[in-house]
Amino acid sequence: MESKPAQGRPLTSPSSPQLSLSHQQDLRPGSGRNDHGYFGQGAFLLRKTEISVYSEAATPSTDDQSSDRASLASTVRDERHHQSIRTTYSNRTSDEQDSIHSSVWRSSEDLPKIPSDFQPFGTTVSIEAAPIKTYEQKMQTMKGLEQAASMKRWAGGGKPAEAWGKLIKDPELWDHAGDTLVYFGYQRPQPSFRIKASLLEEIKSATLISKLQEGFQRTVKLSPSRHGTSRLRGGMKNLNLMATGRQKLPTLSETGHCSNENPIRHEIHFPAPEEASRIEILRHHITTRNLFAFRLGRPLVGLTYYQALTDLHERLLLYMPQEIDCTRIIIRYMMSGKLHNVANDPAAAAGLLAWTENSGVHWVEGWREAFVHCVGMFDNLRTLPEIRDISHVSRTLLERSHVELQARIEACEARLSAFDFDDIWLASTWSSTLPRRAFDRLRHFLRQYYEKTYKGWPPGAHGSNDRWLTRELVQRLQTDFGSLYEYYADRHRGWDAKYSNEDKSLADVLSTHDKMFRCPHIPYPYPLLPASATELTLGKPLKQSLFTTKAKTMEKRTPHACLEASNSLQVGPETTSNGLVEAFLRFEKSDLVPEGNPREVRQGRWVLMYGILQVLATISVDTPGLWFNDVPYFLNPRLDGSPSWTIDAGQALEKANPTLSQCWTAPMSWKLEQPAT
């Protein structure tokens, strides 16, 4: 019998013509023969295996028994033998193999040369693996991986990565009730993990189950002397020099051989490829550790976040049954442990972004989360080696989105530093100067208010780029002016409402501003207006002396009229107690214009509030659908030009839109009252 090697990988050749049926365990998964790396594992090898059974008659011989041997050889063609062999060595049933022609009969001419000492009759089983990549080809190149100073541990939940050096024995993967010891190599003197065999059996991985069967211990007592202390091979050489932080090897009691613990029934080994480099050996062992961490829901470790995710994904593809979606189960693992929270961690955000855009992953929601955080932290990200793991397309998009976001912030700073909105009056049709003067007085009041609040306006610069308009400050301003808008907006008149000649001037100013800056209209653009000057003077007479003038009458009635022209009875305490609202009420009460129309004064102030709200809407809205937003940086980059696969996935990336700010969303919660008829 002869076994035909596939793609240069030798298979064990039996020495007996009967071995194909009587010694099947030598070729089964996990037999330990040439089991040096990923592709020596039976589950992967047999996943794409062609099994052919050859049978030939004996070569003519002078031996009288030759004819008998030839007749016996013909019985090997029995289909029952063929099916038995195929069922034993393949992960497909015999019928499935017949349907795809994965097993064929071949003539004797196709047989390899039979050795001279081989008996001239019998059956040959040839196992041919489909072409596969070598270990070096399969393992993806991690750019900047050599710059990783040490192994890191990602606990998830937004916690920063921490240095980690417990590869020799990981306490997070040491279950004293476990019955299985896990070694990195066959020559390891001490185990690295202790787990329960049932956890591996539940995975239903042929490779892991075969390793359990191979390492089954028939005796309860485990003798540590048989492990030896020879020089480490198959992936453990120089491991102590690569791992960060030297630690003492565990003692016998620490390894779980105490009498009060469950007996050890299995030993399984995960040696690294013999020809692997030092960094590849370390990656192999890290991935082995992460494989069990994945099963137990423990944190990830690795040299970089991208390396940890990518290597774990590849290992699962090799070990898991084909019907399992490895991408989905990794995503569930990450979300259950909050490992997808990359907020405030530029290196982890880069790693997640790079992993999500891998051809075998294409996780749209994860890409969006990572991309938005990468743009927000781009100043820190650009100096990290992990940025080189991101594709060229995504790096280009990051650069563009960062530049555009900074330009938007600068434009807002220019407007809000002095509340400069003079250009909004370019289309004014007001014949009176009263609205413009009211606009200027409110601008002066706002500067004074925020100078007092922040001890100077604009506030002091934050960071190296001298940006004073931070995300926190924008959120504060949005809350202030959003509360002011809800307090004074006319909730019954939108853009489609009929307006009087008095409203026309205000509508012209606001619509021209929105057109000039390409802003969507705020849905309710008009303020509640107090009574006019005529109505105030023609009302019920006040108790007055003989010398009381008309101006004195207006001065006493205007504050009350302004207070009535508000939504003070509809808004909640979070609005009425807002600092800016309270200060504005005091300002409006004191800012009286003798002989002036209080309606025009309110409209002039409203123009400034409207302009500020439109500017804040361009920078205060976060990208929709984000999972984590408790960060100091902005989360609203433009997503134009996102990778084509995000569109192919049928999931459009919703961008941050001004219409999601408070002025647009608040009306949805208003309980509109029918106007009096």
XYZ file of C-alpha atoms in Angstrom:
677
model
C 0.000 0.000 0.000
C 1.135 3.556 -0.663
C -0.242 6.891 0.422
C 0.069 9.645 -2.127
C 1.233 12.949 -0.591
C -0.706 16.110 -1.375
C 1.049 19.392 -2.151
C 4.299 18.296 -0.606
C 2.843 17.457 2.811
C 3.862 13.878 3.702
C 1.328 11.419 4.999
C 2.209 8.333 6.973
C 2.602 5.311 4.735
C 1.456 2.044 6.243
C 3.578 -1.011 5.884
C 0.840 -3.586 5.462
C -1.647 -4.060 2.626
C -4.391 -4.497 5.204
C -3.684 -1.148 6.935
C -6.265 0.834 5.011
C -9.025 -0.911 6.896
C -7.455 -2.297 10.032
C -5.310 0.705 11.066
C -7.596 3.611 10.257
C -6.637 5.547 13.389
C -3.229 6.435 11.921
C -4.829 8.717 9.360
C -7.716 10.039 11.360
C -7.779 13.660 12.610
C -5.573 14.302 15.589
C -3.487 11.183 15.222
C -0.415 13.189 16.098
C 1.445 12.328 12.881
C 2.942 15.457 11.300
C 0.577 17.463 13.445
C 2.720 20.570 13.560
C 0.465 23.452 12.689
C -2.872 24.714 11.524
C -2.948 22.587 8.417
C -1.763 19.356 10.033
C -5.079 19.139 11.826
C -7.347 16.457 10.471
C -10.497 18.537 10.419
C -8.961 21.046 8.051
C -7.136 18.466 5.966
C -10.174 16.326 5.419
C -12.474 19.234 4.834
C -11.249 19.307 1.212
C -10.065 15.751 0.742
C -10.361 13.469 -2.226
C -10.244 9.793 -1.408
C -9.568 7.301 -4.131
C -9.413 3.536 -3.742
C -7.205 1.639 -6.148
C -7.327 -2.100 -6.713
C -5.308 -4.125 -9.150
C -4.750 -7.770 -9.893
C -1.480 -9.427 -8.984
C 1.439 -9.193 -11.340
C 1.877 -12.513 -13.288
C 4.074 -14.796 -11.272
C 5.281 -18.333 -11.319
C 3.809 -18.718 -7.877
C 0.836 -21.029 -8.007
C -0.976 -18.794 -5.535
C -0.823 -15.740 -7.809
C -4.088 -16.512 -9.514
C -5.759 -16.908 -6.140
C -4.421 -13.553 -5.020
C -5.668 -11.920 -8.210
C -9.146 -13.254 -7.674
C -9.101 -12.100 -4.082
C -8.016 -8.628 -5.166
C -11.143 -8.236 -7.291
C -13.268 -8.379 -4.161
C -11.784 -5.081 -3.059
C -13.922 -3.394 -5.674
C -16.881 -4.158 -3.500
C -18.751 -0.893 -3.010
C -19.214 -1.601 0.657
C -15.465 -1.307 1.225
C -15.355 1.856 -0.808
C -18.147 3.476 1.166
C -16.622 2.411 4.456
C -13.303 4.056 3.687
C -14.869 7.235 2.366
C -17.186 7.550 5.337
C -14.308 7.031 7.731
C -11.904 9.574 6.291
C -14.170 12.293 4.859
C -16.476 14.806 6.445
C -19.030 14.034 3.707
C -21.256 11.018 3.442
C -20.656 8.443 0.758
C -23.702 9.578 -1.212
C -22.555 13.194 -1.143
C -19.143 12.182 -2.433
C -20.693 10.229 -5.250
C -22.812 13.237 -6.220
C -19.820 15.564 -6.490
C -17.431 12.939 -7.867
C -15.048 13.454 -4.964
C -14.198 9.728 -4.942
C -13.400 7.864 -8.116
C -12.034 4.505 -9.203
C -8.785 4.750 -11.046
C -7.027 2.287 -13.247
C -3.756 0.674 -12.335
C -1.912 2.948 -14.758
C -2.631 5.894 -12.451
C -1.109 4.205 -9.452
C 2.226 5.413 -8.117
C 5.152 3.072 -8.404
C 4.824 0.182 -5.974
C 7.873 -0.447 -3.780
C 9.798 -3.635 -4.455
C 9.133 -5.015 -0.998
C 5.397 -4.479 -1.326
C 3.186 -7.515 -1.818
C 1.811 -7.380 -5.373
C -1.864 -7.232 -4.615
C -4.320 -5.348 -2.460
C -5.848 -1.933 -2.024
C -4.248 1.509 -1.932
C -5.959 4.461 -0.209
C -4.759 7.805 -1.547
C -5.760 10.891 0.401
C -5.226 14.076 -1.584
C -5.857 17.415 0.092
C -6.983 20.317 -2.062
C -4.308 22.985 -2.616
C -3.909 25.039 0.516
C -1.757 27.915 1.537
C 1.223 27.383 3.739
C 1.295 28.746 7.269
C 3.361 31.725 6.198
C 0.951 32.529 3.366
C -2.153 32.043 5.461
C -1.139 34.221 8.386
C -1.850 37.798 7.432
C 0.926 40.328 7.620
C 0.322 42.787 10.425
C 1.992 46.027 9.535
C 3.551 47.644 12.546
C 3.258 44.452 14.569
C 6.958 44.415 15.432
C 6.531 47.838 17.014
C 4.105 46.417 19.564
C 6.153 46.722 22.749
C 4.229 44.132 24.734
C 1.161 41.990 24.875
C -2.020 43.781 25.864
C -5.317 42.783 27.392
C -8.643 44.290 26.333
C -11.226 43.883 29.080
C -14.010 45.656 27.174
C -16.571 48.081 28.506
C -14.515 51.102 27.523
C -11.628 50.204 29.831
C -8.197 51.078 28.418
C -5.909 48.287 27.250
C -3.458 47.128 29.885
C -0.108 45.382 29.709
C -0.395 41.614 30.007
C 2.197 38.894 30.460
C 0.473 35.756 31.738
C 0.821 33.525 28.714
C 2.648 30.776 30.646
C -0.296 30.319 32.976
C -3.440 32.395 32.614
C -5.488 32.615 35.844
C -8.554 33.645 33.818
C -8.499 30.282 32.053
C -7.650 28.107 35.044
C -10.721 26.300 36.317
C -9.916 24.144 39.341
C -12.978 22.060 38.551
C -11.723 21.396 35.037
C -10.700 17.957 33.833
C -8.568 19.009 30.857
C -5.081 20.467 30.796
C -4.005 22.537 27.800
C -0.374 22.756 26.722
C 1.188 24.956 24.074
C 3.431 22.130 22.895
C 4.161 18.472 23.449
C 7.332 19.280 25.392
C 5.789 21.841 27.738
C 6.606 20.884 31.335
C 3.572 22.677 32.747
C 0.053 23.306 31.389
C -1.124 26.815 30.586
C -4.894 26.369 31.008
C -7.259 24.086 32.833
C -10.799 23.807 31.524
C -13.740 21.447 31.343
C -13.838 19.057 28.415
C -17.585 19.580 28.101
C -16.975 23.165 26.979
C -14.992 21.931 24.010
C -17.413 19.151 23.199
C -20.262 21.663 22.980
C -18.434 23.476 20.178
C -18.773 20.340 18.026
C -15.407 20.940 16.398
C -13.982 17.762 14.906
C -10.439 18.981 15.529
C -10.970 19.773 19.199
C -12.910 16.579 19.824
C -10.143 14.530 18.218
C -7.608 16.268 20.445
C -9.689 15.348 23.474
C -9.829 11.738 22.342
C -6.107 11.703 21.726
C -5.340 13.138 25.135
C -7.752 11.013 27.116
C -6.191 9.832 30.358
C -7.199 6.426 31.619
C -5.694 7.009 35.044
C -6.774 9.680 37.477
C -3.293 10.393 38.739
C -1.124 12.400 36.386
C 2.618 11.906 36.605
C 4.426 15.206 35.930
C 7.755 13.459 35.370
C 6.819 12.161 31.972
C 6.550 15.639 30.518
C 10.279 16.139 30.651
C 12.169 19.363 30.771
C 14.030 19.166 27.495
C 14.489 22.106 25.226
C 11.143 23.406 24.064
C 10.238 22.644 20.494
C 7.310 23.239 18.147
C 6.577 26.778 19.163
C 7.802 27.238 22.739
C 11.404 28.085 21.958
C 12.404 31.485 23.238
C 8.853 32.108 24.455
C 10.060 33.375 27.812
C 12.137 36.004 26.036
C 9.146 37.253 24.083
C 6.540 37.308 26.830
C 6.423 40.496 28.841
C 7.165 40.041 32.469
C 8.942 36.924 33.667
C 7.005 34.802 36.042
C 7.751 31.733 38.050
C 6.573 28.435 36.617
C 3.615 27.072 38.581
C 4.309 24.434 41.195
C 2.666 21.043 41.297
C -0.082 22.253 43.602
C -0.724 25.270 41.413
C -1.302 23.141 38.347
C -4.318 21.555 39.898
C -3.047 18.156 40.981
C -4.261 18.543 44.533
C -6.259 15.710 45.992
C -9.335 17.850 46.605
C -9.724 18.783 42.917
C -11.308 16.939 40.031
C -9.042 14.397 38.352
C -7.430 15.198 35.017
C -8.862 13.112 32.191
C -7.477 14.872 29.123
C -4.309 16.578 27.949
C -4.408 18.511 24.712
C -1.527 20.184 22.915
C -1.392 23.103 20.476
C 2.175 23.239 19.154
C 3.167 26.032 16.799
C 4.647 25.237 13.369
C 8.300 24.272 13.558
C 9.345 26.635 10.763
C 7.497 29.643 12.168
C 9.339 32.796 13.157
C 9.428 34.045 16.722
C 6.602 36.528 16.165
C 4.511 33.857 14.427
C 5.060 31.456 17.308
C 3.918 34.075 19.765
C 0.870 34.872 17.650
C 0.025 31.177 17.446
C 0.053 30.760 21.226
C -1.839 34.005 21.814
C -4.537 32.796 19.433
C -4.722 29.456 21.220
C -5.273 31.328 24.448
C -7.917 33.575 22.810
C -9.699 30.516 21.438
C -10.470 29.369 24.972
C -11.133 32.943 26.139
C -13.695 33.219 23.347
C -15.409 30.033 24.515
C -15.443 31.143 28.164
C -16.328 34.787 27.521
C -13.032 36.132 28.831
C -11.146 39.242 27.587
C -8.937 39.210 24.512
C -5.166 39.516 24.590
C -2.727 40.179 21.795
C -0.009 42.339 20.340
C -2.528 44.577 18.582
C -6.315 44.546 18.539
C -6.347 43.798 14.826
C -3.952 40.879 15.258
C -6.028 39.403 18.087
C -9.304 39.579 16.142
C -7.900 38.446 12.806
C -5.953 35.481 14.170
C -8.911 34.343 16.283
C -11.158 34.564 13.243
C -8.782 32.464 11.149
C -8.418 29.840 13.880
C -12.180 29.527 14.194
C -12.492 29.102 10.437
C -10.126 26.148 10.715
C -11.723 24.523 13.744
C -15.432 25.193 13.452
C -17.866 23.224 11.274
C -18.452 24.752 7.867
C -22.068 25.612 8.592
C -21.057 27.922 11.456
C -20.814 31.631 10.641
C -17.580 32.456 12.450
C -17.954 36.187 11.853
C -21.335 36.250 13.581
C -20.187 34.341 16.640
C -17.154 36.606 17.058
C -19.430 39.659 16.843
C -21.727 38.187 19.492
C -18.705 37.478 21.677
C -17.466 41.041 21.294
C -20.834 42.626 22.004
C -21.518 40.463 25.058
C -18.185 41.526 26.564
C -18.385 45.135 25.312
C -15.205 44.514 23.332
C -16.614 46.632 20.513
C -16.384 49.689 22.780
C -13.345 51.458 21.321
C -14.215 54.899 22.668
C -11.174 56.917 23.764
C -8.808 54.176 22.512
C -7.370 55.099 19.090
C -5.298 51.911 18.760
C -8.300 49.651 19.440
C -10.498 51.753 17.136
C -7.962 51.316 14.322
C -7.844 47.575 14.965
C -11.616 47.224 14.904
C -11.861 49.295 11.730
C -9.231 47.177 9.986
C -10.905 43.915 11.038
C -14.408 44.946 9.992
C -13.278 45.688 6.454
C -11.645 42.279 5.940
C -13.197 40.441 3.024
C -14.495 37.675 5.261
C -16.069 40.077 7.758
C -17.597 43.238 6.231
C -19.407 44.259 9.420
C -21.146 47.524 8.505
C -22.225 48.604 11.997
C -18.788 47.864 13.412
C -17.098 49.761 10.583
C -19.267 52.820 11.222
C -18.584 52.755 14.976
C -14.841 52.388 14.505
C -14.629 54.927 11.665
C -16.467 57.666 13.568
C -14.257 57.225 16.636
C -11.125 57.105 14.471
C -12.022 60.460 12.900
C -12.642 61.983 16.318
C -9.251 60.744 17.592
C -7.387 61.210 14.322
C -4.769 63.561 15.770
C -3.669 60.759 18.116
C -4.280 57.945 15.659
C -2.075 59.273 12.875
C 1.085 58.683 14.942
C 0.283 55.056 15.865
C 1.638 52.075 13.901
C -1.834 50.455 13.967
C -3.061 52.938 11.381
C -1.123 51.009 8.745
C -3.390 47.994 9.218
C -6.311 50.078 7.905
C -6.935 49.816 4.178
C -5.802 52.615 1.897
C -9.409 53.498 1.048
C -10.431 53.875 4.685
C -7.264 55.806 5.560
C -8.038 58.253 2.771
C -11.613 58.619 4.005
C -10.351 59.202 7.540
C -8.060 61.990 6.389
C -10.788 63.690 4.353
C -13.429 63.405 7.066
C -11.019 64.778 9.665
C -10.166 67.814 7.533
C -13.843 68.501 6.804
C -14.793 68.155 10.466
C -12.068 70.580 11.544
C -13.242 73.093 8.946
C -16.777 72.830 10.295
C -15.577 73.391 13.849
C -13.566 76.428 12.752
C -16.617 77.921 11.029
C -18.677 77.490 14.198
C -15.939 79.037 16.311
C -15.824 82.080 14.039
C -19.567 82.586 14.481
C -19.871 81.881 18.178
C -16.743 83.642 19.422
C -18.506 87.010 19.187
C -21.990 85.795 18.194
C -21.328 87.432 14.873
C -24.365 87.040 12.620
C -24.448 90.449 10.988
C -24.730 88.921 7.517
C -28.166 87.626 8.412
C -29.510 91.148 7.943
C -28.464 91.440 4.312
C -31.972 90.552 3.141
C -33.800 92.579 5.783
C -36.959 94.338 4.610
C -37.719 95.973 7.933
C -38.309 99.686 7.636
C -37.706 100.133 11.342
C -34.279 99.924 12.978
C -35.795 98.642 16.184
C -35.303 94.876 15.411
C -31.643 95.353 14.501
C -30.955 97.322 17.690
C -32.667 94.623 19.762
C -30.468 92.052 17.943
C -27.295 93.926 18.908
C -28.315 94.323 22.554
C -29.010 90.587 22.845
C -25.609 89.803 21.339
C -23.958 92.013 23.940
C -25.970 90.305 26.700
C -24.919 86.834 25.518
C -21.251 87.733 25.538
C -21.521 89.098 29.055
C -23.425 86.038 30.252
C -20.914 83.509 28.904
C -17.892 85.582 29.943
C -19.219 85.431 33.478
C -20.050 81.718 33.224
C -16.690 80.620 31.770
C -14.552 83.461 33.146
C -13.876 84.669 29.650
C -15.326 84.209 26.183
C -14.296 82.373 24.152
C -13.038 80.016 26.853
C -9.354 79.106 27.077
C -7.917 76.915 24.311
C -8.018 73.155 24.879
C -5.316 70.913 23.428
C -2.461 71.518 21.069
C -4.600 72.742 18.172
C -5.992 75.692 20.157
C -9.568 74.589 19.627
C -11.795 76.172 22.230
C -15.098 74.827 20.896
C -15.186 71.372 22.439
C -17.867 68.719 22.211
C -18.820 69.353 25.846
C -19.196 73.092 25.243
C -21.291 72.525 22.125
C -23.626 70.255 24.065
C -23.971 72.925 26.753
C -24.759 75.630 24.189
C -27.240 73.345 22.443
C -29.027 72.748 25.739
C -29.103 76.481 26.533
C -30.411 77.736 23.201
C -32.623 74.690 22.690
C -34.329 75.519 25.995
C -34.693 79.136 24.932
C -36.251 78.003 21.650
C -38.786 75.744 23.377
C -39.656 78.531 25.803
C -40.519 81.092 23.111
C -41.323 79.216 19.872
C -44.828 79.566 18.502
C -45.920 75.932 18.435
C -48.891 76.563 16.160
C -47.236 78.244 13.203
C -44.836 76.550 10.847
C -43.457 77.608 7.482
C -46.690 76.688 5.762
C -48.778 78.939 8.022
C -50.226 82.141 6.676
C -48.331 85.095 7.956
C -49.234 88.731 8.265
C -47.299 91.663 6.885
C -45.692 91.873 10.285
C -44.318 88.326 9.950
C -43.209 88.743 6.346
C -40.064 90.694 7.213
C -38.996 88.030 9.718
C -39.742 85.182 7.286
C -37.695 86.874 4.542
C -34.652 87.243 6.817
C -34.761 83.656 8.066
C -35.407 81.995 4.695
C -32.639 84.018 3.036
C -30.201 82.947 5.742
C -31.102 79.270 5.306
C -30.716 79.508 1.547
C -27.362 81.274 1.820
C -25.888 78.645 4.159
C -27.826 75.686 2.734
C -29.524 74.945 6.013
C -32.786 73.037 6.404
C -35.557 75.192 7.823
C -36.216 74.936 11.537
C -39.801 73.612 11.550
C -41.350 76.335 13.743
C -39.612 79.582 12.736
C -41.777 82.160 14.510
C -41.669 83.299 18.144
C -44.608 84.011 20.344
C -45.172 87.770 20.235
C -46.387 90.026 23.048
C -49.133 92.530 22.585
C -48.367 95.483 20.350
C -47.799 98.989 21.594
C -51.295 100.008 20.529
C -52.875 97.094 22.368
C -50.914 97.895 25.482
C -52.001 101.545 25.572
C -55.637 100.814 24.662
C -56.130 98.182 27.330
C -57.820 98.573 30.660
C -56.578 101.796 32.236
C -54.122 101.512 35.054
C -54.487 103.292 38.313
C -52.446 106.361 37.606
C -51.978 109.881 38.728
C -52.793 112.915 36.723
C -49.208 113.126 35.455
C -48.856 109.496 34.270
C -47.802 109.437 30.600
C -48.451 106.933 27.822
C -44.805 105.798 27.957
C -45.106 105.060 31.662
C -48.166 102.950 30.954
C -46.264 100.864 28.354
C -43.274 100.484 30.641
C -45.455 98.900 33.306
C -47.414 96.643 30.962
C -44.643 95.401 28.647
C -42.885 92.992 31.081
C -46.150 91.292 31.883
C -47.032 91.053 28.199
C -43.636 89.533 27.367
C -44.005 86.997 30.143
C -47.403 85.960 28.858
C -46.005 85.494 25.327
C -44.129 82.320 26.242
C -44.605 78.585 26.760
C -43.917 78.815 30.471
C -46.950 76.667 31.248
C -46.083 73.971 28.669
C -42.377 73.399 29.248
C -40.916 71.269 32.010
C -38.733 72.263 34.950
C -35.544 71.341 33.072
C -36.344 74.212 30.696
C -37.555 76.833 33.158
C -34.568 76.179 35.443
C -32.019 76.510 32.657
C -29.476 79.207 33.472
C -29.717 81.013 30.147
C -33.533 81.037 30.227
C -33.566 82.540 33.705
C -30.973 85.162 32.725
C -32.855 85.986 29.514
C -36.093 86.592 31.438
C -34.291 89.127 33.610
C -32.670 90.715 30.570
C -35.943 91.051 28.663
C -37.637 92.597 31.667
C -34.943 95.241 31.966
C -34.382 95.872 28.238
C -37.335 98.144 27.645
C -37.468 100.470 24.656
C -39.446 103.620 25.302
C -42.024 104.224 22.619
C -40.901 100.958 20.958
C -43.020 98.099 19.681
C -42.329 95.026 21.899
C -43.315 92.722 19.029
C -40.534 94.010 16.791
C -38.101 93.818 19.696
C -38.964 90.126 20.210
C -38.545 89.448 16.486
C -35.117 91.122 16.413
C -33.907 88.963 19.291
C -35.368 85.875 17.626
C -33.257 86.448 14.521
C -30.055 86.041 16.562
C -31.368 82.963 18.386
C -32.370 81.381 15.073
C -28.906 81.910 13.573
C -27.162 80.442 16.641
C -29.427 77.388 16.586
C -28.662 76.748 12.916
C -24.913 76.910 13.528
C -25.103 74.562 16.508
C -27.158 72.079 14.481
C -24.201 71.570 12.115
C -21.892 70.370 14.884
C -24.014 69.119 17.803
C -25.640 66.045 16.224
C -23.824 62.698 16.533
C -23.771 60.064 13.812
C -26.936 57.958 14.274
C -26.644 54.368 15.437
C -23.488 54.708 17.532
C -23.217 52.418 20.528
C -20.877 54.542 22.630
C -20.761 58.346 22.761
C -19.350 59.263 26.167
C -16.264 60.877 24.668
C -14.678 64.358 24.580
C -14.280 64.457 20.780
C -16.843 65.084 18.047
C -18.758 62.140 16.600
C -20.264 63.607 13.455
C -17.890 63.153 10.502
C -19.169 63.003 6.961
C -19.503 59.425 5.714
C -19.560 60.300 2.016
C -17.507 57.922 -0.111
C -17.682 54.985 2.305
C -16.349 51.653 0.960
C -18.426 50.018 -1.757
C -19.008 46.878 0.297
C -21.034 48.906 2.805
C -23.444 49.718 -0.023
C -23.382 46.166 -1.363
C -24.437 44.972 2.076
C -27.694 46.867 1.600
C -27.180 48.939 4.732
C -26.913 52.636 3.978
C -24.814 54.551 6.493
C -26.987 57.272 7.975
C -25.039 60.483 8.427
C -25.258 63.093 11.156
C -28.017 65.437 10.043
C -28.950 68.867 11.454
C -32.586 67.779 11.390
C -31.791 65.469 14.299
C -30.989 68.384 16.622
C -33.296 69.607 19.359
C -35.178 72.169 17.286
C -36.390 69.409 14.964
C -36.912 66.627 17.494
C -38.528 68.632 20.310
C -41.779 69.344 18.417
C -42.419 65.585 18.281
C -42.996 65.647 22.030
C -45.027 68.829 22.164
C -48.649 68.476 23.142
C -50.081 70.942 20.721
C -53.100 72.857 21.876
C -55.748 73.973 19.446
C -55.670 77.737 19.032
C -58.688 79.606 20.271
C -61.341 80.256 17.655
